[in-house]
Each structure stands twice: as C-alpha cells, then as structure tokens.
PDB file of C-alpha atoms and ligand atoms in Angstrom:
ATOM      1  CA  UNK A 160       0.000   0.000   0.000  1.00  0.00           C
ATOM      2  CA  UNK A 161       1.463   2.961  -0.882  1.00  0.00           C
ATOM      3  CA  UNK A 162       0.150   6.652   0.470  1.00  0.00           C
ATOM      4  CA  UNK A 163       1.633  10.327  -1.428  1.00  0.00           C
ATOM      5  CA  UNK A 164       3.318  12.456   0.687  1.00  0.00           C
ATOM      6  CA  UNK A 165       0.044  14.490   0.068  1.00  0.00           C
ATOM      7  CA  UNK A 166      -3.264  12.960   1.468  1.00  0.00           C
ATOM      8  CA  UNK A 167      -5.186  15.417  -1.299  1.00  0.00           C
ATOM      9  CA  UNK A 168      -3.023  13.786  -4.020  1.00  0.00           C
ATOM     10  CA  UNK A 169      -4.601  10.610  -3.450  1.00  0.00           C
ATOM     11  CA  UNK A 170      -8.276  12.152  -3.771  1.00  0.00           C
ATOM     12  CA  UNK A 171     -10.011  11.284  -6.974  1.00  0.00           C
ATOM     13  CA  UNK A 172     -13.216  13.531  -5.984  1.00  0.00           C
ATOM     14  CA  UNK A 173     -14.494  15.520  -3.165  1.00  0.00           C
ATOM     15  CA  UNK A 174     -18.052  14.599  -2.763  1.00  0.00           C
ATOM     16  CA  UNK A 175     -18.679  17.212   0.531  1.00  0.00           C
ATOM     17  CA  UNK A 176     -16.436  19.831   1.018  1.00  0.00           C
ATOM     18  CA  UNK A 177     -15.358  21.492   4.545  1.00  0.00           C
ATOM     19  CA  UNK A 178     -17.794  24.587   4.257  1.00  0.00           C
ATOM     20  CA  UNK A 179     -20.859  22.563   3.773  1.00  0.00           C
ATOM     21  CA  UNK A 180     -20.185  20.161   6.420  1.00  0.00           C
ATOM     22  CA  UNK A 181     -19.816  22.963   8.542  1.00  0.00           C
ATOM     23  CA  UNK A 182     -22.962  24.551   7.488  1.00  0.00           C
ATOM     24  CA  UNK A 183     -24.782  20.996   7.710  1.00  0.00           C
ATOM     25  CA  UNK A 184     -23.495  20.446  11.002  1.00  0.00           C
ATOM     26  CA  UNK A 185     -24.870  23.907  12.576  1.00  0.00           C
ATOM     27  CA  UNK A 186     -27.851  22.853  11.115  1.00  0.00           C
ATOM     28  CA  UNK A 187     -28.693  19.529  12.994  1.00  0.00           C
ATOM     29  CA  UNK A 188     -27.555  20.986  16.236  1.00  0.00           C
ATOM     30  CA  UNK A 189     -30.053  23.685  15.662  1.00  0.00           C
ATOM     31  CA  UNK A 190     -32.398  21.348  15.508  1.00  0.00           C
ATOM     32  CA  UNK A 191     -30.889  19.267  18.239  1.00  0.00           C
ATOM     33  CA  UNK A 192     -30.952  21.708  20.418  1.00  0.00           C
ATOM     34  CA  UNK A 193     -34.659  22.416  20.086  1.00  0.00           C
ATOM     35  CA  UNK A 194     -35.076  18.628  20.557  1.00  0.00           C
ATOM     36  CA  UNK A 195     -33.357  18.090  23.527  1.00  0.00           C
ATOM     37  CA  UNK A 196     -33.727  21.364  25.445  1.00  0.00           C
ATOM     38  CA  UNK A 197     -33.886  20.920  29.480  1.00  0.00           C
ATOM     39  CA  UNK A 198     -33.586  17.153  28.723  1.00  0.00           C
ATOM     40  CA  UNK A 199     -30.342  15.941  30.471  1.00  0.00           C
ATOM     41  CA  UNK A 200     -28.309  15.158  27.452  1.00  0.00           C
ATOM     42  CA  UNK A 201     -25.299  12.327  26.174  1.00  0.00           C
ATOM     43  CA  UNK A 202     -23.961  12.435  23.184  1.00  0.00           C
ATOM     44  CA  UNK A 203     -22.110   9.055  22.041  1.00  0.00           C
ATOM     45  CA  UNK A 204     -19.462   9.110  20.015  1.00  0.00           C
ATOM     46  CA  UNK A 205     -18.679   6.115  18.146  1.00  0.00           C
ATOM     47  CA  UNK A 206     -14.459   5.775  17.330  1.00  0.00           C
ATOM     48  CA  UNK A 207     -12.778   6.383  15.657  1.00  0.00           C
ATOM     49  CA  UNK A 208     -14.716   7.644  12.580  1.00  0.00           C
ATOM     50  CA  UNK A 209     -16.995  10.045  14.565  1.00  0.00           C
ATOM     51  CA  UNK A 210     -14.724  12.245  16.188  1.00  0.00           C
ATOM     52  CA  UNK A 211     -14.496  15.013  14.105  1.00  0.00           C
ATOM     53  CA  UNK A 212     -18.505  15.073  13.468  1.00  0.00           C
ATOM     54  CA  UNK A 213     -18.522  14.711  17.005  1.00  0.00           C
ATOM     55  CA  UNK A 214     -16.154  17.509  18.114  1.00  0.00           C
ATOM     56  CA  UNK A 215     -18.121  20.162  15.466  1.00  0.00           C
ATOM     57  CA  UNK A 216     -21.640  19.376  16.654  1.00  0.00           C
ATOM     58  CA  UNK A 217     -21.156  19.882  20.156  1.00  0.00           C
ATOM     59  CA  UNK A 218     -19.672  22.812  19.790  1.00  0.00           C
ATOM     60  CA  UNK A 219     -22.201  24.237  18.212  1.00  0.00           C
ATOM     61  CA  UNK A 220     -24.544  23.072  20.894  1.00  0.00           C
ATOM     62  CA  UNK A 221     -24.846  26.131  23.762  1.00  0.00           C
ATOM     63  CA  UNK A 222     -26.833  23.925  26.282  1.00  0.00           C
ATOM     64  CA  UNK A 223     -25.074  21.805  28.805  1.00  0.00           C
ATOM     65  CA  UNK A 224     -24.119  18.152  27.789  1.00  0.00           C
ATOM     66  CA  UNK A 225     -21.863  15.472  28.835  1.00  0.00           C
ATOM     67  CA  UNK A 226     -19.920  13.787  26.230  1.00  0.00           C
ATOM     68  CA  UNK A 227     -18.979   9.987  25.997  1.00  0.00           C
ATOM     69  CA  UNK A 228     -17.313   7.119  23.503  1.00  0.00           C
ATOM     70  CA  UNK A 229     -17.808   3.995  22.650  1.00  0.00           C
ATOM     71  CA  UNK A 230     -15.500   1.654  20.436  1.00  0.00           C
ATOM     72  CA  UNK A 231     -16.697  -1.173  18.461  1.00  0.00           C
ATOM     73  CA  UNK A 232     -15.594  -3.259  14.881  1.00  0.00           C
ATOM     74  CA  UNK A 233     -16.563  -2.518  11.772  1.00  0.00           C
ATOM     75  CA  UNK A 234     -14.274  -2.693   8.998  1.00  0.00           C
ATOM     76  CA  UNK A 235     -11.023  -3.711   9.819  1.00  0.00           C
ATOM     77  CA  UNK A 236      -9.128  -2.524   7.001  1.00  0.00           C
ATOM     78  CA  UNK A 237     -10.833  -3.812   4.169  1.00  0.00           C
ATOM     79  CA  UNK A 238     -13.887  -1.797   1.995  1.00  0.00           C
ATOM     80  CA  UNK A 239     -15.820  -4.523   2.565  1.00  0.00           C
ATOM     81  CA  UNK A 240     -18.810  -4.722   5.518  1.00  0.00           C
ATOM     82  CA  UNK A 241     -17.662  -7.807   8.139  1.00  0.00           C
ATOM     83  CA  UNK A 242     -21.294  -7.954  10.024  1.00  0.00           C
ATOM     84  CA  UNK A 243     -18.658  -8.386  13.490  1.00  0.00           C
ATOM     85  CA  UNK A 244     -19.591  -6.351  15.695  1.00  0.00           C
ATOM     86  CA  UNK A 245     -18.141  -6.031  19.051  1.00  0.00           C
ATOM     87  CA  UNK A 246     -17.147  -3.676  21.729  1.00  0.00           C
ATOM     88  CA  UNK A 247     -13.804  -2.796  21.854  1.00  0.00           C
ATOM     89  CA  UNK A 248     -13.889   0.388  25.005  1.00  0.00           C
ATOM     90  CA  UNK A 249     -17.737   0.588  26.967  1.00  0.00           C
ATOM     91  CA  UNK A 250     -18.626   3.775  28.396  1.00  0.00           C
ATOM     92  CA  UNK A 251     -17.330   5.472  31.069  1.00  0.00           C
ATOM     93  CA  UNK A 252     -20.646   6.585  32.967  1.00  0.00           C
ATOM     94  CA  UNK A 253     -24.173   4.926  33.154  1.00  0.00           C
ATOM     95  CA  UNK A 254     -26.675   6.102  30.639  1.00  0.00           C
ATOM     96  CA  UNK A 255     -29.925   4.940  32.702  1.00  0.00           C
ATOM     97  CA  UNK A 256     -32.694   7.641  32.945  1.00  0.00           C
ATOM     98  CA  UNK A 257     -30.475   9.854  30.610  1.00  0.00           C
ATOM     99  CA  UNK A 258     -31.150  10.847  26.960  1.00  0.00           C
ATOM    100  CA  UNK A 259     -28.718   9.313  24.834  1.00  0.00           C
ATOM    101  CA  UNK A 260     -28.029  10.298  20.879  1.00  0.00           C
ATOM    102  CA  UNK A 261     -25.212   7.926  19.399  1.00  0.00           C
ATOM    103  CA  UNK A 262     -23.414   9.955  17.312  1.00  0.00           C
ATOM    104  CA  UNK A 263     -22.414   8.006  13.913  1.00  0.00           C
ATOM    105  CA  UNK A 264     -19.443   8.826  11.009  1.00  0.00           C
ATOM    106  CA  UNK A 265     -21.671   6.926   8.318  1.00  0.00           C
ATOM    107  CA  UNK A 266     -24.700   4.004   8.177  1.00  0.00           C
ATOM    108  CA  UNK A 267     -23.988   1.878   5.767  1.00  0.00           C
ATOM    109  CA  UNK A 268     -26.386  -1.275   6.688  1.00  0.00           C
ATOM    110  CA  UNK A 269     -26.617  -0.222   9.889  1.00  0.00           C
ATOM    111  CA  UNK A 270     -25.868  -3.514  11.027  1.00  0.00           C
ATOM    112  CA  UNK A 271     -22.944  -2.101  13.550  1.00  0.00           C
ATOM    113  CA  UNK A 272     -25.626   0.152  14.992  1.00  0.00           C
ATOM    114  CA  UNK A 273     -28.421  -1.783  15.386  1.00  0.00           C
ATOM    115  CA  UNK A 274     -26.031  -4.587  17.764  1.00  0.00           C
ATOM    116  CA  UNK A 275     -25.157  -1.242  19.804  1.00  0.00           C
ATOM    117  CA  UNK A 276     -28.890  -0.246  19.982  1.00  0.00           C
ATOM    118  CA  UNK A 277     -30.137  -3.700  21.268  1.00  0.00           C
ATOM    119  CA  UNK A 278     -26.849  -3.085  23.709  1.00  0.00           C
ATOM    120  CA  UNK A 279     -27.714   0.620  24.719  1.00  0.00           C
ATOM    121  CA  UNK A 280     -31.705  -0.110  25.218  1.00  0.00           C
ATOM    122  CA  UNK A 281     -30.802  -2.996  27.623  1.00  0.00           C
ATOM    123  CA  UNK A 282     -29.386  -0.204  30.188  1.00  0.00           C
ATOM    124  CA  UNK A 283     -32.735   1.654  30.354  1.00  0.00           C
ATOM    125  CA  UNK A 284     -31.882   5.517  29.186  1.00  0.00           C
ATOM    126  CA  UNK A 285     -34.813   7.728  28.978  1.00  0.00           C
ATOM    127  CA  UNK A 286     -34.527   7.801  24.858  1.00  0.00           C
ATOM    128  CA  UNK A 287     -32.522   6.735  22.730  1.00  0.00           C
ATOM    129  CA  UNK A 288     -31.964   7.895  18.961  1.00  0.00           C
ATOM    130  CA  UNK A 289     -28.878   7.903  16.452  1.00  0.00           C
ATOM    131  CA  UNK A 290     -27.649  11.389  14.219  1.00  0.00           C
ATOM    132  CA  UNK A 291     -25.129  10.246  11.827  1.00  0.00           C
ATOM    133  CA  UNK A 292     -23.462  12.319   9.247  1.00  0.00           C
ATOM    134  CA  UNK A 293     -23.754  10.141   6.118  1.00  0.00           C
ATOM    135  CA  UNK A 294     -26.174   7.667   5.438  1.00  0.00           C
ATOM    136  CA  UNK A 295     -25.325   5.576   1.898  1.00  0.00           C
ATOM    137  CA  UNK A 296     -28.400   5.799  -0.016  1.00  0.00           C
ATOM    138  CA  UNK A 297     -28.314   2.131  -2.150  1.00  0.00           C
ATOM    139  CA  UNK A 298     -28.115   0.168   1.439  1.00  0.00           C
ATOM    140  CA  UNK A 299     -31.048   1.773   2.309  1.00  0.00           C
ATOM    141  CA  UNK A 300     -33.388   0.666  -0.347  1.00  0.00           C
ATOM    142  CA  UNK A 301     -31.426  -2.773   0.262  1.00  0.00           C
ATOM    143  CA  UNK A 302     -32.098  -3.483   3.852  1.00  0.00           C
ATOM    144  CA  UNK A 303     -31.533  -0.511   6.058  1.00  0.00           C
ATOM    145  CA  UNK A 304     -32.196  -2.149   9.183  1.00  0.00           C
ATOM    146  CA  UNK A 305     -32.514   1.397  11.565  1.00  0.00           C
ATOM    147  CA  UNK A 306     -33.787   4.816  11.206  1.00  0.00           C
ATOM    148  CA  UNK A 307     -31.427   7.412  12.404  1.00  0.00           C
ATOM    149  CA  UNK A 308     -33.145  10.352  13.630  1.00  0.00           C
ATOM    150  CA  UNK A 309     -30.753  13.104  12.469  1.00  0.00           C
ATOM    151  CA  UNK A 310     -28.762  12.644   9.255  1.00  0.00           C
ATOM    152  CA  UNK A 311     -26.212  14.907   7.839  1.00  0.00           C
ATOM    153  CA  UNK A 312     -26.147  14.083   3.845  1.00  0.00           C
ATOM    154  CA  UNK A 313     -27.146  11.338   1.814  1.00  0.00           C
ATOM    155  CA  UNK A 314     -24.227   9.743   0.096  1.00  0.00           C
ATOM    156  CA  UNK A 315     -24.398   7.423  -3.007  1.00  0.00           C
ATOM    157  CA  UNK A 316     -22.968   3.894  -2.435  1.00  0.00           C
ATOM    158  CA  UNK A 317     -19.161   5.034  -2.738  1.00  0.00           C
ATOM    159  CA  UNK A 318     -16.443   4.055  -0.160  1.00  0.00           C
ATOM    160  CA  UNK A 319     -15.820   7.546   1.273  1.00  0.00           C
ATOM    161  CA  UNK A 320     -12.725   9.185   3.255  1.00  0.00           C
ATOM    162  CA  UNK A 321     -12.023  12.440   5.435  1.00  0.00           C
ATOM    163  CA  UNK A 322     -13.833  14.285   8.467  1.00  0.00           C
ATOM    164  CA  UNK A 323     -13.246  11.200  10.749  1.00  0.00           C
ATOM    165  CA  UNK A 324     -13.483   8.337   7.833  1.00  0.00           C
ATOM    166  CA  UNK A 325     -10.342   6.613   7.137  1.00  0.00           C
ATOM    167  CA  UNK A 326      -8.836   3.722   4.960  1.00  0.00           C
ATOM    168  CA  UNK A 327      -6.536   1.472   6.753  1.00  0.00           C
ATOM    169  CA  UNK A 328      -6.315   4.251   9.627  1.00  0.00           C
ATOM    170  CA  UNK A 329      -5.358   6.951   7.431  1.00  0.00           C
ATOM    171  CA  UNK A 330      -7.201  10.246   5.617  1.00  0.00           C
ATOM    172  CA  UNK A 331      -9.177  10.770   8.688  1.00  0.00           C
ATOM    173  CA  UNK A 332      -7.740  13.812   9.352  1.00  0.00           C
ATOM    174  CA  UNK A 333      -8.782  15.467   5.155  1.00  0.00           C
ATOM    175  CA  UNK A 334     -10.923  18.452   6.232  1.00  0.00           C
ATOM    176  CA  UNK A 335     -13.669  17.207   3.775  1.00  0.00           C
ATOM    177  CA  UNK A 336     -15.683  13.942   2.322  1.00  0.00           C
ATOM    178  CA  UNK A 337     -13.712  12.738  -0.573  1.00  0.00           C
ATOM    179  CA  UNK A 338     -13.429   9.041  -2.510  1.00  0.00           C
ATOM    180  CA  UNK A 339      -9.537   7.958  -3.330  1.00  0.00           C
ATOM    181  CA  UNK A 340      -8.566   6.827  -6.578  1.00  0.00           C
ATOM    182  CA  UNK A 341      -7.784   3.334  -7.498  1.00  0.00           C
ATOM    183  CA  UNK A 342      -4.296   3.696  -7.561  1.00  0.00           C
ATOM    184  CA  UNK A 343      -4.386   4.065  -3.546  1.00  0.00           C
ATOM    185  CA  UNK A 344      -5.858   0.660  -3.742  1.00  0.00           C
ATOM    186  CA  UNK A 345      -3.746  -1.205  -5.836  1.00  0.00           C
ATOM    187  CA  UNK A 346      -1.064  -3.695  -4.443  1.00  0.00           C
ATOM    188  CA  UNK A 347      -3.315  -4.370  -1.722  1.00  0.00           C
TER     189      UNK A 347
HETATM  190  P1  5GP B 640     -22.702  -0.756   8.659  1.00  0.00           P
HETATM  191  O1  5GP B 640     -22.689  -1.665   9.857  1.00  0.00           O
HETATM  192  O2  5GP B 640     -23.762   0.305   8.744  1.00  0.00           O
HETATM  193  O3  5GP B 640     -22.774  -1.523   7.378  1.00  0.00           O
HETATM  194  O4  5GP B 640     -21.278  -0.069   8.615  1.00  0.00           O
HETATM  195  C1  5GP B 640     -21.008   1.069   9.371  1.00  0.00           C
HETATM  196  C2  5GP B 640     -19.545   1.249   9.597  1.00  0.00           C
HETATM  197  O5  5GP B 640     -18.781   0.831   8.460  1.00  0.00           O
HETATM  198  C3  5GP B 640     -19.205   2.715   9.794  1.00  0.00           C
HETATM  199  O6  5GP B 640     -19.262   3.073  11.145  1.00  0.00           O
HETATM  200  C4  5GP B 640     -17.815   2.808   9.222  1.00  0.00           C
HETATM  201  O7  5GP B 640     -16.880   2.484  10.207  1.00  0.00           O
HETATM  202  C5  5GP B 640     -17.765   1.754   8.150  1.00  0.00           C
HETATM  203  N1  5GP B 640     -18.038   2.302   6.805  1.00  0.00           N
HETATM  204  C6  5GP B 640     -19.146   2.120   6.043  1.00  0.00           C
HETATM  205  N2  5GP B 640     -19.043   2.749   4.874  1.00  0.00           N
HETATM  206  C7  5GP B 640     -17.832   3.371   4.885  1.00  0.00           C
HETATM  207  C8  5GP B 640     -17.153   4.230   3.944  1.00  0.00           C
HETATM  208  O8  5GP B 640     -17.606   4.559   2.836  1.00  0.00           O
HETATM  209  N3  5GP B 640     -15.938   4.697   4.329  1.00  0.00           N
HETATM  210  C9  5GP B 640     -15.363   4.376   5.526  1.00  0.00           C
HETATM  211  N4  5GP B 640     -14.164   4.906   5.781  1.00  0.00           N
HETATM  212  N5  5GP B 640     -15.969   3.584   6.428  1.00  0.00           N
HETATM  213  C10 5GP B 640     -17.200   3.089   6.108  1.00  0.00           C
END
C-alpha cells in the first residue's frame, strides 16, 4: 500500500467539502438543540470515525451536555462490511434515565448500529436515537435495518474518506468527504 506524501493527491473527488459540512453540522444541532432542550443530554461518540462530526456538533450546541465514547468493529481494514460487531472500550458513565443520541461517522447497513442499539436499550436511558453524518443511499433501499433520527447528507454507495473516515487508519484527518482513486488501492 502505498500513500503520497500528500493525502489530497490521493483524492479522486471531493463529494462534501469542509464549508458545507460545517454549514450541515450547525444545522442539525439547531435542531438538536430544540429537541433536547432541558432534557439531560449524552452524546455518544462512536471511534474512531466520529470524532471530528462529534467535536463540530457539540460545539455548536450552547446547552449543557456530557460527552462519551464507545469503540466497536466494523471494517477492519478492508472496503468490505464484516457484520462483526463487538465492543472494543464501553462507556465510562451509566446512561440509565439519561437521553442518549449515538453519534455516527456513516450508516452503511446499519448492522454495527443496530447490535449497539439492542446493547444501549438494555441499560434503560430515557430515549434513545442515532444522528449520523452520512447515510449511503443504495443500502437503504437494500435493507436498512434502523432509522437514524438526524442525518447529515445522503451519500451514493461510494467508499468515502475524510472528516473522521479513514482507509486502513489513514485520511481521517482530510478536512472534507472525498473518494480515493484506485491507484491508492492497488497492491493491496
Ligand atoms: P454498517 O454496519 O452500517 O454496514 O457499517 C457502518 C460502519 O462501516 C461505519 O461506522 C464505518 O466504520 C464503516 N463504513 C461504512 N461505509 C464506509 C465508507 O464509505 N468509508 C469508511 N471509511 N468507512 C465506512
């Protein structure tokens, strides 16, 4: 595997760029924020691929919050959806009575989500709902198997990088939602 010295040299197309994520992101936590006003709120952030989502939204959220992680498998390092989930770090404080919103990079199937849901429910919060930032639009006709309540942009079926999203750890720190080109594939 070979990466340029450049991450943006290995971009074949940006699909969201840094301004309108930032724009999309006020957005939801507008509406967030009128949502969950004097509710006692948690937002879950799932690593590694939500932090930057995670970081933008809840700072442009002016009510008081607390702020938690949770890591689980997904990909490995391979494009390709395992269906293994499992938790790899738990939370650090007790969700019961509290108003949780998981706090997603991208659903795909969902799959990874719904296991954490089932998980989450079992510890009684008072709610419990799911704002990711991309949401792939052919797994959804396919078998989508949860609704998030919040979603930041409807992506077509493309293996995506940047704002969080990585391949084989890396790009996660590109400013924007881009899709590599082949050649960063090759020799894999
Ligand atoms: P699902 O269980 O919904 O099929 O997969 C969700 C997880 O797969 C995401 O949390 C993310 O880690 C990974 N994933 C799905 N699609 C992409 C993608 O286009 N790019 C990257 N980097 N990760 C993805």
């Amino acid at each position: 595997m070979a990466f340029t010295a450049d991450m943006h040299d290995d971009i074949e197309e940006i699909l969201i760029t840094g301004e309108a994520l930032q724009a999309r992101v006020a957005e939801l936590a507008r509406v967030i924020a009128e949502e969950y006003r004097g509710k006692d709120l948690i937002l879950l952030g799932i690593l590694r691929g939500a932090i930057m989502f995670m970081a933008d939204l809840a700072r442009q959220l002016a009510m008081p919050l607390d702020m938690d992680f949770m890591a689980i498998t997904s990909y490995g390092n391979s494009t390709e959806s395992s269906g293994v989930v499992r938790i790899l770090k738990d939370l650090d404080e007790p969700i019961e009575g509290k108003h949780v919103l998981i706090v997603e990079d991208i659903i795909d199937t969902g799959l990874t989500l719904r296991y954490l849901m089932e998980n989450l429910e079992r510890r009684n919060p008072a709610s419990l709902a799911v704002c990711t930032l991309l949401d792939k639009e052919k797994a959804r006709d396919r078998d989508k198997v949860i609704e998030p309540a919040y979603i930041g942009f409807q992506i077509p079926d493309r293996f995506v990088v940047g704002y969080g999203l990585d391949y084989a750890q890396k790009y996660r720190n590109l400013p924007y939602i881009g899709v590599l080109k082949p050649s960063v594939y090759q020799g894999e």
